[in-house]
Amino acid sequence: MPGEAHISCLFPEILAIIFGYLDVREKGRAARVCRAWREASYHRSVWRGVEAKLHLRKANSSLFPSLVTRGIRRVQILSLRRSLSHVLQGMPNIQSLNLSGCFNLTDIGLANAFQHEIPTLIVLNLSLCKQVTDNSLWKIAQYLKNLESLDLGGCSNITNTGLLVIARGLHGLKSLNLRSCRHISDHGIGYLAGLSGETAKGTKQLEDLVLQDCQKLSDNALMSVAKGLLKLNNLNLSFCCGITDTGMINLSRMPSLRELNLRSCDNITDIGIAHLAECGGHFTTLDVSFCDKVGDASLGHLAQGMYNLTNMSLSSCQITDDGLGKLVRNLRSLTTLNIGQCVKVTDTGLALIADNLPRLRCIDLYGCTKITTVGLEKIMQLPCLSVLNLGLWHKR
């Protein structure tokens, strides 16, 4: 109608605010509507925090200038058929580079790309780049000195020598993922902790460390972690079968440690959980799923010592309604409780949960074969519950 404002009359700054709420694909479509929208869509605020996902195939002279103009500094390479150096030359202020799953990436390819210091790059993901070896870590430590996050998950050729290189050169590292780096041993963790005495200061700023499926690690590695990595907040030891109850003594004395994953650590028992709980008031998240030597006694220890827990995973543990009762009566701040495949839990246990955990938002009951609609009705009355996983549960 006459007199009504049309969207084309909006100031570019207003259009940019609107475009900022669109997903990446819609942002691109908006840029093709008209010249005014194109100019507005190139405002840096529209693309703040966006990660460009690229297939590096044939040459495209306008690609990187376009990304730089929009202020995009995070890139994920989905497939790599050209030299990686094109990315780093085209985006001199790159902040995050994700190469996860680029199976054809080699040490030579990384060496050609990292030829000078890149002070802006703080996040590098090389997970599942299976041809990468310790040789690449020399280049990374030399030219990416400001790196804060390094993901080497699945890089099975990385050894303790590579960890020594990291400990010598990447002192600002806050997050390190070494999942399935099966050559890593206690000695390598000693390097990271700065305890080796080989002129390696260590990664003293580490807050997040993933050691999942590192089969050569023992309790000695945890002693090094406790002595040297005093800022560690999150530690993942899942599937580390060499870790035992003794190692839990050291972890319980790390006041910075908040989240601990012991999933499928077969040698952790009720005794280890007792060690953790003795000084465990600092923990907020604990996962002991598939630790089949953890039972009701552990829940009693947790109830007395880990009074700040909000997330608890006990899937497939040997627990009963009695143990659950001890846990939920004392840890009333729990928001997530995973008890899937705990086949001894019945409606009585669900009633105890419903009566004592008013803040519960998420519960996993997959494979709990002894529960019925009676118990579920009680659970579903919880005021904050938003996620309920029943899996293949059949109505009884």
XYZ file of C-alpha atoms in Angstrom, residues 134 158-163 178 180-189 192 211 214-217:
24
model
C 56.111 -36.521 14.147
C 52.456 -39.891 16.339
C 54.941 -41.054 18.994
C 56.490 -39.786 22.213
C 59.008 -37.862 20.109
C 56.138 -35.817 18.723
C 54.964 -35.038 22.251
C 45.569 -37.684 21.252
C 44.003 -43.560 19.467
C 47.623 -42.392 19.252
C 48.625 -45.860 20.351
C 52.402 -45.300 20.356
C 52.038 -42.753 23.153
C 53.280 -43.977 26.535
C 53.864 -42.661 30.049
C 57.152 -41.104 28.921
C 55.361 -38.904 26.395
C 52.897 -37.666 29.002
C 53.742 -32.734 28.231
C 43.919 -39.715 25.867
C 45.970 -44.832 24.328
C 46.664 -48.402 25.317
C 50.251 -47.988 26.547
C 49.381 -45.576 29.341
